[in-house]
PDB file of C-alpha atoms in Angstrom:
ATOM      1  CA  MET A   1      32.560 -42.092  45.502  1.00 60.00           C
ATOM      2  CA  PHE A   2      30.149 -41.147  43.717  1.00 58.00           C
ATOM      3  CA  LYS A   3      29.072 -38.630  46.468  1.00 68.00           C
ATOM      4  CA  ASN A   4      31.966 -36.428  45.132  1.00 76.00           C
ATOM      5  CA  ILE A   5      31.697 -36.986  41.755  1.00 77.00           C
ATOM      6  CA  PHE A   6      28.491 -35.700  41.457  1.00 74.00           C
ATOM      7  CA  SER A   7      29.346 -32.452  43.760  1.00 80.00           C
ATOM      8  CA  LEU A   8      32.005 -31.555  40.736  1.00 77.00           C
ATOM      9  CA  CYS A   9      29.768 -32.205  38.079  1.00 73.00           C
ATOM     10  CA  VAL A  10      27.217 -29.624  40.139  1.00 77.00           C
ATOM     11  CA  LEU A  11      29.461 -27.142  41.624  1.00 76.00           C
ATOM     12  CA  SER A  12      31.216 -27.047  37.386  1.00 79.00           C
ATOM     13  CA  LEU A  13      28.218 -26.357  36.784  1.00 73.00           C
ATOM     14  CA  MET A  14      26.892 -24.237  38.635  1.00 78.00           C
ATOM     15  CA  LEU A  15      30.201 -22.423  38.068  1.00 71.00           C
ATOM     16  CA  PHE A  16      29.711 -22.234  34.011  1.00 71.00           C
ATOM     17  CA  MET A  17      26.154 -20.569  34.358  1.00 73.00           C
ATOM     18  CA  VAL A  18      26.803 -17.794  36.216  1.00 70.00           C
ATOM     19  CA  LEU A  19      30.285 -16.994  34.857  1.00 71.00           C
ATOM     20  CA  PHE A  20      28.896 -17.441  30.350  1.00 68.00           C
ATOM     21  CA  LEU A  21      24.711 -17.297  30.956  1.00 62.00           C
ATOM     22  CA  PRO A  22      24.437 -13.897  32.342  1.00 61.00           C
ATOM     23  CA  VAL A  23      26.879 -12.458  29.406  1.00 57.00           C
ATOM     24  CA  SER A  24      25.056 -14.109  26.757  1.00 54.00           C
ATOM     25  CA  CYS A  25      21.634 -13.356  28.166  1.00 55.00           C
ATOM     26  CA  THR A  26      22.645  -9.258  28.541  1.00 55.00           C
ATOM     27  CA  ARG A  27      24.007  -9.856  25.276  1.00 57.00           C
ATOM     28  CA  VAL A  28      22.080  -6.750  23.052  1.00 58.00           C
ATOM     29  CA  ASN A  29      23.456  -5.772  19.324  1.00 62.00           C
ATOM     30  CA  ALA A  30      23.727  -2.155  18.045  1.00 58.00           C
ATOM     31  CA  PRO A  31      20.398  -1.730  16.192  1.00 55.00           C
ATOM     32  CA  PRO A  32      21.310  -0.538  12.258  1.00 57.00           C
ATOM     33  CA  SER A  33      22.007   2.790  11.634  1.00 53.00           C
ATOM     34  CA  SER A  34      19.963   3.341   9.372  1.00 51.00           C
ATOM     35  CA  ILE A  35      16.782   3.014  11.110  1.00 50.00           C
ATOM     36  CA  GLY A  36      17.268   5.823  12.689  1.00 47.00           C
ATOM     37  CA  ALA A  37      18.100   8.069   9.252  1.00 47.00           C
ATOM     38  CA  THR A  38      14.801   7.424   7.701  1.00 46.00           C
ATOM     39  CA  SER A  39      12.920   9.554   6.748  1.00 44.00           C
ATOM     40  CA  PRO A  40       9.104   9.864   7.195  1.00 46.00           C
ATOM     41  CA  LYS A  41       8.170   7.824   2.806  1.00 49.00           C
ATOM     42  CA  PRO A  42       4.526  10.727   1.638  1.00 52.00           C
ATOM     43  CA  ALA A  43       1.343   8.857   2.871  1.00 66.00           C
ATOM     44  CA  ASP A  44       0.865   6.915  -0.492  1.00 77.00           C
ATOM     45  CA  ASN A  45      -3.678   7.735  -0.850  1.00 88.00           C
ATOM     46  CA  THR A  46      -2.021  11.074  -1.927  1.00 92.00           C
ATOM     47  CA  LEU A  47      -2.006  12.932  -5.502  1.00 92.00           C
ATOM     48  CA  ASP A  48      -0.727  16.928  -6.554  1.00 92.00           C
ATOM     49  CA  GLY A  49      -1.444  17.909 -10.336  1.00 96.00           C
ATOM     50  CA  GLU A  50      -3.446  20.967 -12.304  1.00 96.00           C
ATOM     51  CA  ILE A  51      -7.633  20.966 -12.759  1.00 96.00           C
ATOM     52  CA  THR A  52      -8.120  20.602 -16.196  1.00 96.00           C
ATOM     53  CA  GLU A  53     -11.572  19.828 -16.326  1.00 96.00           C
ATOM     54  CA  ILE A  54     -14.563  19.496 -13.928  1.00 95.00           C
ATOM     55  CA  GLN A  55     -17.541  18.073 -15.545  1.00 94.00           C
ATOM     56  CA  SER A  56     -21.321  18.155 -14.003  1.00 92.00           C
ATOM     57  CA  ASP A  57     -22.079  16.027 -11.584  1.00 92.00           C
ATOM     58  CA  GLY A  58     -18.446  17.485 -10.027  1.00 91.00           C
ATOM     59  CA  THR A  59     -16.358  15.132 -11.266  1.00 94.00           C
ATOM     60  CA  ILE A  60     -12.637  16.825 -11.384  1.00 96.00           C
ATOM     61  CA  LEU A  61     -10.061  15.531 -13.445  1.00 96.00           C
ATOM     62  CA  VAL A  62      -5.749  16.357 -11.789  1.00 96.00           C
ATOM     63  CA  LEU A  63      -4.646  15.667 -14.817  1.00 95.00           C
ATOM     64  CA  GLN A  64      -0.224  14.895 -12.638  1.00 94.00           C
ATOM     65  CA  GLU A  65       3.120  15.615 -13.535  1.00 91.00           C
ATOM     66  CA  ASN A  66       3.633  12.038 -15.292  1.00 92.00           C
ATOM     67  CA  GLY A  67       0.712  13.311 -17.264  1.00 92.00           C
ATOM     68  CA  ARG A  68      -1.790  10.905 -15.672  1.00 92.00           C
ATOM     69  CA  ALA A  69      -4.812  12.046 -15.501  1.00 94.00           C
ATOM     70  CA  ILE A  70      -7.404  10.975 -12.323  1.00 93.00           C
ATOM     71  CA  TYR A  71     -11.299  11.286 -11.817  1.00 94.00           C
ATOM     72  CA  VAL A  72     -11.524  12.441  -8.278  1.00 94.00           C
ATOM     73  CA  GLU A  73     -14.839  12.834  -6.806  1.00 93.00           C
ATOM     74  CA  PRO A  74     -15.315  14.817  -3.735  1.00 94.00           C
ATOM     75  CA  LEU A  75     -17.164  13.303  -1.382  1.00 92.00           C
ATOM     76  CA  ALA A  76     -20.656  14.973   0.808  1.00 91.00           C
ATOM     77  CA  ASN A  77     -18.297  14.732   3.956  1.00 94.00           C
ATOM     78  CA  THR A  78     -14.702  16.212   1.008  1.00 95.00           C
ATOM     79  CA  LYS A  79     -13.115  18.555   3.496  1.00 96.00           C
ATOM     80  CA  ILE A  80     -12.094  21.132   0.683  1.00 95.00           C
ATOM     81  CA  ILE A  81     -10.032  24.232   0.387  1.00 95.00           C
ATOM     82  CA  ARG A  82      -9.258  26.754  -1.372  1.00 95.00           C
ATOM     83  CA  ASN A  83      -7.056  29.265  -0.973  1.00 94.00           C
ATOM     84  CA  ALA A  84      -6.139  29.093   2.270  1.00 93.00           C
ATOM     85  CA  LYS A  85     -10.326  29.121   3.079  1.00 94.00           C
ATOM     86  CA  PRO A  86     -13.335  26.589   3.670  1.00 95.00           C
ATOM     87  CA  ALA A  87     -14.266  26.193   0.185  1.00 93.00           C
ATOM     88  CA  LYS A  88     -17.119  24.489  -1.826  1.00 92.00           C
ATOM     89  CA  ALA A  89     -16.760  21.687  -4.564  1.00 90.00           C
ATOM     90  CA  GLY A  90     -18.572  24.661  -7.072  1.00 90.00           C
ATOM     91  CA  GLU A  91     -15.621  26.951  -5.871  1.00 92.00           C
ATOM     92  CA  LEU A  92     -13.215  24.743  -7.684  1.00 94.00           C
ATOM     93  CA  LYS A  93     -12.161  25.626 -11.459  1.00 94.00           C
ATOM     94  CA  VAL A  94      -9.959  24.463 -13.936  1.00 95.00           C
ATOM     95  CA  GLY A  95      -6.033  25.574 -13.922  1.00 95.00           C
ATOM     96  CA  ASP A  96      -6.485  25.293  -9.402  1.00 95.00           C
ATOM     97  CA  ALA A  97      -2.859  23.474  -8.320  1.00 96.00           C
ATOM     98  CA  VAL A  98      -5.034  20.972  -5.854  1.00 96.00           C
ATOM     99  CA  TRP A  99      -3.673  18.288  -3.218  1.00 95.00           C
ATOM    100  CA  VAL A 100      -5.819  15.505  -2.619  1.00 94.00           C
ATOM    101  CA  ARG A 101      -5.821  12.603  -0.332  1.00 94.00           C
ATOM    102  CA  TYR A 102      -8.641  10.095  -1.261  1.00 93.00           C
ATOM    103  CA  MET A 103      -9.144   6.856   0.188  1.00 89.00           C
ATOM    104  CA  SER A 104      -7.131   3.720  -0.743  1.00 78.00           C
ATOM    105  CA  ASP A 105      -9.413   1.505  -1.628  1.00 72.00           C
ATOM    106  CA  PHE A 106     -10.765   2.159  -4.907  1.00 66.00           C
ATOM    107  CA  LEU A 107      -9.689   1.943  -9.133  1.00 78.00           C
ATOM    108  CA  PRO A 108      -6.798   3.370  -9.724  1.00 78.00           C
ATOM    109  CA  ASP A 109      -8.143   6.302 -12.013  1.00 86.00           C
ATOM    110  CA  TYR A 110     -10.700   6.810  -9.702  1.00 91.00           C
ATOM    111  CA  ARG A 111     -10.651   8.321  -6.327  1.00 92.00           C
ATOM    112  CA  LYS A 112     -12.988   9.713  -3.476  1.00 93.00           C
ATOM    113  CA  ALA A 113     -11.620  12.057  -2.138  1.00 93.00           C
ATOM    114  CA  LEU A 114     -11.519  12.952   1.391  1.00 94.00           C
ATOM    115  CA  GLU A 115      -9.428  16.516   1.443  1.00 96.00           C
ATOM    116  CA  ILE A 116      -8.569  18.339  -1.791  1.00 96.00           C
ATOM    117  CA  GLN A 117      -6.308  21.901  -1.137  1.00 96.00           C
ATOM    118  CA  ALA A 118      -6.266  23.577  -4.481  1.00 95.00           C
ATOM    119  CA  THR A 119      -4.545  27.147  -4.817  1.00 94.00           C
ATOM    120  CA  GLY A 120      -5.506  29.455  -8.249  1.00 90.00           C
ATOM    121  CA  LYS A 121      -6.482  32.664  -9.173  1.00 84.00           C
ATOM    122  CA  ASP A 122      -9.842  33.759  -7.693  1.00 73.00           C
TER     123      ASP A 122
END
């Protein structure tokens, strides 16, 4: 008698596993619709504005559109482009529109530049 009950339990357990386990394991939720629709964020370690002052040590003062002034120090290996041509730090001029990519681990109002792109009148 126990053998029949045991066989019946094992058989019903196997039937349950065959019918319901694959359904619950293979169910995949659809990804949220916002994943494919997101646009890339602009880099946090960039700024743009206008050069308002160039100090004797080469540090430039960049005035952003929001009115905030940031000191930017070009390093020896800073890539500088002015009017779509490679340039040196001494070729930057007051009034140039400038875009700067800087090191992200520095003071809030003082940046060390990795790349500077400037446009202005010659």
